[in-house]
Coordinates of C-alpha atoms in Angstrom, one line a residue:
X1 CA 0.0 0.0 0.0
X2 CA 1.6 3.4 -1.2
X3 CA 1.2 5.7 2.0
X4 CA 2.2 8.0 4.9
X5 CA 1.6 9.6 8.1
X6 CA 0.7 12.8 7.7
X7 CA 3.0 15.0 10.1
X8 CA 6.7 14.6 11.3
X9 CA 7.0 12.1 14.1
X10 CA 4.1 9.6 14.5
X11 CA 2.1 11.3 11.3
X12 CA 4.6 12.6 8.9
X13 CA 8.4 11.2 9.0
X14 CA 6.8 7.8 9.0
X15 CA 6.6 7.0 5.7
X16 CA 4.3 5.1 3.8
X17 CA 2.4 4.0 6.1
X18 CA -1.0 6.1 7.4
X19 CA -2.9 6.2 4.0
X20 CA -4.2 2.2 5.0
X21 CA -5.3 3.7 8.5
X22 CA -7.3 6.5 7.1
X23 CA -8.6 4.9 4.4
X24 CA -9.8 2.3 6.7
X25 CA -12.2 4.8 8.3
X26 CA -14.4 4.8 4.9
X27 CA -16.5 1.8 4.7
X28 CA -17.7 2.9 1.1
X29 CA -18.8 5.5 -1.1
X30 CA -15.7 6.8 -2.6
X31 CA -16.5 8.6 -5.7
X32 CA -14.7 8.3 -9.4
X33 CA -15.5 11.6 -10.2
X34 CA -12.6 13.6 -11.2
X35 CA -11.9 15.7 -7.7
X36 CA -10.9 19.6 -8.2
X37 CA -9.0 19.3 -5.5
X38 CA -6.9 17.1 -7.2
X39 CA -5.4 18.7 -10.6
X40 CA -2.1 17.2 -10.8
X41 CA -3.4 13.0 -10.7
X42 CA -1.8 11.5 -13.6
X43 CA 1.3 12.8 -11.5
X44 CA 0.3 11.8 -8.5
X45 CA -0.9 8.7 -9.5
X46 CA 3.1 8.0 -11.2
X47 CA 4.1 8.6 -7.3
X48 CA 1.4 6.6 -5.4
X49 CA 2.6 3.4 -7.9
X50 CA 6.1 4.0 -7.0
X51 CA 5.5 4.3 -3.0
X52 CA 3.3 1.1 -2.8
X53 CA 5.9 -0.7 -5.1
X54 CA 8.4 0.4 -2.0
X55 CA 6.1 -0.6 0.5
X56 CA 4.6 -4.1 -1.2
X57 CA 8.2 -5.1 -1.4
X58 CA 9.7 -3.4 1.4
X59 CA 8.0 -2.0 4.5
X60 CA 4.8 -4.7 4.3
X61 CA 6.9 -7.7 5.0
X62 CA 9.1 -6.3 7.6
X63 CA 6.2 -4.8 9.3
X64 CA 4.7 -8.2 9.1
X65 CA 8.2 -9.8 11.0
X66 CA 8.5 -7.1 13.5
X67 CA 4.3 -7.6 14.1
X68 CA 5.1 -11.2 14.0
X69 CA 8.2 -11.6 16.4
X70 CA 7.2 -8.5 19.1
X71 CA 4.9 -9.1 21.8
X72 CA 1.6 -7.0 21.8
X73 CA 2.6 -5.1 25.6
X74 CA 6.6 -4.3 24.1
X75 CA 4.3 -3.0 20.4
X76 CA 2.2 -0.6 23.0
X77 CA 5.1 0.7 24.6
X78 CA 7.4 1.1 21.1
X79 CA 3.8 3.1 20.0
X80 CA 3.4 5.2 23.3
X81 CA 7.2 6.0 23.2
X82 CA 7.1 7.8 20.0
X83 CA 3.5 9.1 20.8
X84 CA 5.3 10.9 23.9
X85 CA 8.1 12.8 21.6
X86 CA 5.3 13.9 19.6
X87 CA 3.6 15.8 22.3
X88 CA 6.7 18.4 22.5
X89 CA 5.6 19.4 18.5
X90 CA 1.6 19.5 19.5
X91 CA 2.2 21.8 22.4
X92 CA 4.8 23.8 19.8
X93 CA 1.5 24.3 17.2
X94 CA -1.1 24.6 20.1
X95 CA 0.8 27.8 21.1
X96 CA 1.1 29.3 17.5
X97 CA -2.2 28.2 17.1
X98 CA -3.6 30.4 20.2
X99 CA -4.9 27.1 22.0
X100 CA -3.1 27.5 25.8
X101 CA -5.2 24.5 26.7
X102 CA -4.4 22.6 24.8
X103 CA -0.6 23.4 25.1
X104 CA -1.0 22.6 28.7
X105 CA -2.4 19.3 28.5
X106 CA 0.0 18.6 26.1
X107 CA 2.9 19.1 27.8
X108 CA 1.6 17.7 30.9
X109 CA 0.8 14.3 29.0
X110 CA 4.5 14.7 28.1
X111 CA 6.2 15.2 31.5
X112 CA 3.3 12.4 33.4
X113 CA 4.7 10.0 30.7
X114 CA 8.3 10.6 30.8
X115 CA 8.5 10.2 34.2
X116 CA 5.8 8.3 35.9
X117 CA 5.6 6.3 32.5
X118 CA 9.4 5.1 32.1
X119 CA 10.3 7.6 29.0
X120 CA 7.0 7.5 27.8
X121 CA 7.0 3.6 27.1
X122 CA 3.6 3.6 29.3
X123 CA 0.6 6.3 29.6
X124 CA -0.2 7.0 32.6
X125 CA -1.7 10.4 31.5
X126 CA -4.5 8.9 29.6
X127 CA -5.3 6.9 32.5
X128 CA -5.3 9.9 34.6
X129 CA -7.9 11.6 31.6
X130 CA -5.5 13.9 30.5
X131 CA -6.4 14.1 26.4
X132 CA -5.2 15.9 23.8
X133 CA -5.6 16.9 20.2
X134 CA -2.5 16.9 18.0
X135 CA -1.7 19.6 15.8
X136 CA 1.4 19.9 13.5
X137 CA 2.5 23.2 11.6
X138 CA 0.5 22.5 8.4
X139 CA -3.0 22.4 10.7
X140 CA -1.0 25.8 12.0
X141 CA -0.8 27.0 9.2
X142 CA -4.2 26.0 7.9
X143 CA -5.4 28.6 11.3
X144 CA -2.9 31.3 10.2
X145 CA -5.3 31.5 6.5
X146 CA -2.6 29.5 4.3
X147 CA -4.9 28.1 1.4
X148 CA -4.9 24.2 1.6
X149 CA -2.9 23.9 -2.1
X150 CA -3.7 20.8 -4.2
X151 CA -3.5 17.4 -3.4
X152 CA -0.1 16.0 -3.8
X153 CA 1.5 13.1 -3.7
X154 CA 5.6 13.1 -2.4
X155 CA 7.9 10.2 -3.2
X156 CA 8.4 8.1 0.0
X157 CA 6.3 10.3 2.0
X158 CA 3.0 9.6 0.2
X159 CA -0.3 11.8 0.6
X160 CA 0.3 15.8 1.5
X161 CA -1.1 19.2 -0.2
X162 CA 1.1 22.1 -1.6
X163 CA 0.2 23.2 2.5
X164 CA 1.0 20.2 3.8
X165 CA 4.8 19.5 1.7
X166 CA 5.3 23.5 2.9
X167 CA 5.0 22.3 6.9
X168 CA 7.2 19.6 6.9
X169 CA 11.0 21.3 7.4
X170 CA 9.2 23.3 10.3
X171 CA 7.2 19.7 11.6
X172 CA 11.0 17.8 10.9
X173 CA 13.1 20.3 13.2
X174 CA 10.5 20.0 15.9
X175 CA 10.8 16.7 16.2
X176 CA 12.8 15.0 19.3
X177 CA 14.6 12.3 17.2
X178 CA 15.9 14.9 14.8
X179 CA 18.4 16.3 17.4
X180 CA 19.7 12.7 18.4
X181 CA 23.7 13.4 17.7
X182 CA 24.3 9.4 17.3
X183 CA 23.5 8.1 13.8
X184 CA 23.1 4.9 14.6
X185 CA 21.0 5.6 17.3
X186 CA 18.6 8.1 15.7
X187 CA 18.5 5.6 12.4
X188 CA 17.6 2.9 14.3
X189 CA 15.0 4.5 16.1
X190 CA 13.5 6.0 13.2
X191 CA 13.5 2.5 11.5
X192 CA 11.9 1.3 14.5
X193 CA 9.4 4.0 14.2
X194 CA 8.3 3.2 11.0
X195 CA 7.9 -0.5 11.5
X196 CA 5.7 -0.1 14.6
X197 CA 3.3 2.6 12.7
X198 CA 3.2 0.1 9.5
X199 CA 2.4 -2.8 11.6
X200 CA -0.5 -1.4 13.3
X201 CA -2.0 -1.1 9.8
X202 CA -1.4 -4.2 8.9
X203 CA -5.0 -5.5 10.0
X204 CA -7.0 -2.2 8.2
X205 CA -5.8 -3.1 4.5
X206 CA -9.0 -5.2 3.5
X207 CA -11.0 -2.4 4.4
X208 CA -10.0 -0.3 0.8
X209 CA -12.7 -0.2 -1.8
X210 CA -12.5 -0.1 -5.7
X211 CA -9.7 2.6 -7.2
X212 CA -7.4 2.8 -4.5
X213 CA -5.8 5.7 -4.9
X214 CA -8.9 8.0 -5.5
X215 CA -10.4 6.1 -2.1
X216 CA -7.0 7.4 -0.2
X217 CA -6.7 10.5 -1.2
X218 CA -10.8 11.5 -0.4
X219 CA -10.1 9.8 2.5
X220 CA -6.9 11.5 3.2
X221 CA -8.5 15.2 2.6
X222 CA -11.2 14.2 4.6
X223 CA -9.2 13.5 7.6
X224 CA -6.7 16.6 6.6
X225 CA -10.0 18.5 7.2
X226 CA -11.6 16.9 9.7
X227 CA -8.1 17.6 11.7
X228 CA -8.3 21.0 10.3
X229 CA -11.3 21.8 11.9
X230 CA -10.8 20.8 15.0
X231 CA -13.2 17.2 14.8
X232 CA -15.8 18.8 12.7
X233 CA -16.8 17.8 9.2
X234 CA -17.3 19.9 6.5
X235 CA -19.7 18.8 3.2
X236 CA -17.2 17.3 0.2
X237 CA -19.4 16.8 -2.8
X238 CA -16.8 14.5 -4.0
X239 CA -17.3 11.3 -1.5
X240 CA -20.7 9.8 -1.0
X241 CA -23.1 10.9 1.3
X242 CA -22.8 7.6 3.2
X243 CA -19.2 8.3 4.5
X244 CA -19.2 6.2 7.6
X245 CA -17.1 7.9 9.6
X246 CA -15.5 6.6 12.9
X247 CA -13.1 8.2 15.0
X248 CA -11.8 5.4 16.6
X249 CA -10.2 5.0 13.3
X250 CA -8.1 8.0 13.6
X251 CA -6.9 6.9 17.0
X252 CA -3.0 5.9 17.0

């Protein structure tokens, strides 16, 4: 499956991966009409072949070994780690964004978990009802007035818009992992990143519907937006009125 995560850390660095997930969250109803949002697709659609030929042949099967040889409780930890590094980068965008609150959860999620929750590998802030809503400099920018762009399709990275592609160097330096001085260590890590996000997909692949790519990308805007907007939805002519949407879908 040709895909990505959608922001630096656990939703952008991770590539080829989170396209499954949020297509996963549409039962049906993807339309085949030709989306406006979307004027570069025989381009895009060159880039989406080449990512899932990378990730048929590549990332699938070692997700599948690393899903296959890890235990589900050292998966959950792996996933909470990273999840913990990416609160520093929310509670960056929550303050450029004008959202204190949500800054201060934020950062309290990331100092419960660091400490009381071994370096993040457990979540006790969850536990404890502390929950946030993760923001990265595109949705920043997307409150600052920059027009969403056209859909666009990187190489490795997978879905974006001419927004989101403009967010990433500001989303990348952000990011914990980008500062760790130790090659190994930081590759390493950010293999182990990408393995744990790709296996917890692994289950959610079934769940595409008819042209693949024009089901991910109306899927992807509609989670773009639906991020955008703080968890509401806004009307898209272009996917079906039955959109089953569920937000447990969304959940990482």
């Amino acid at each position: 499956m040709g895909a990505s995560l959608g922001r630096i850390g656990r939703r952008g660095v991770i590539m080829m991966a989170t396209v499954v997930g949020i297509g996963g969250c549409a039962s049906n109803g993807v339309s085949s009409e030709p989306n406006p949002a979307d004027p570069w697709e025989g381009f895009n659609r060159k880039v989406f072949a080449f990512n899932d030929v990378l990730d048929r042949y590549a990332l699938r099967p070692a997700a599948q070994g690393y899903d296959y040889i890890t235990p589900d409780p050292l998966q959950k930890g792996v996933s909470n780690f990273f999840d913990n590094l990416g609160e520093i980068h929310t509670t960056f965008n929550s303050l450029l964004q004008g959202k204190p609150r949500n800054a201060g959860i934020s950062s309290t999620r990331f100092l419960m978990n660091s400490t009381f929750g071994l370096a993040g590998l457990l979540d006790p802030a969850t536990h404890a009802g502390f929950i946030v809503d993760d923001e990265d400099f595109g949705q920043t920018l997307a409150v600052w007035g920059v027009p969403e762009g056209p859909y666009l399709v990187l190489p490795f990275y997978g879905p974006s818009t001419v927004r989101t592609a403009a967010s990433l160097p500001v989303d990348y330096y952000t990011y914990p992992l980008t500062y760790v001085e130790d090659d190994t260590v930081r590759y390493t890590l950010r293999g182990l990143e990408v393995l744990d996000a790709r296996s917890q997909l692994l289950d959610q692949e079934d769940l595409l519907r008819g042209d693949r790519y024009s089901f991910i990308r109306d899927a992807w805007l509609q989670r773009l937006r639906f991020e955008v907007n703080d968890g509401e939805m806004e009307d898209d002519s272009f996917i079906d009125n039955d959109f089953d949407y569920d937000e447990d879908a969304f959940a990482e």
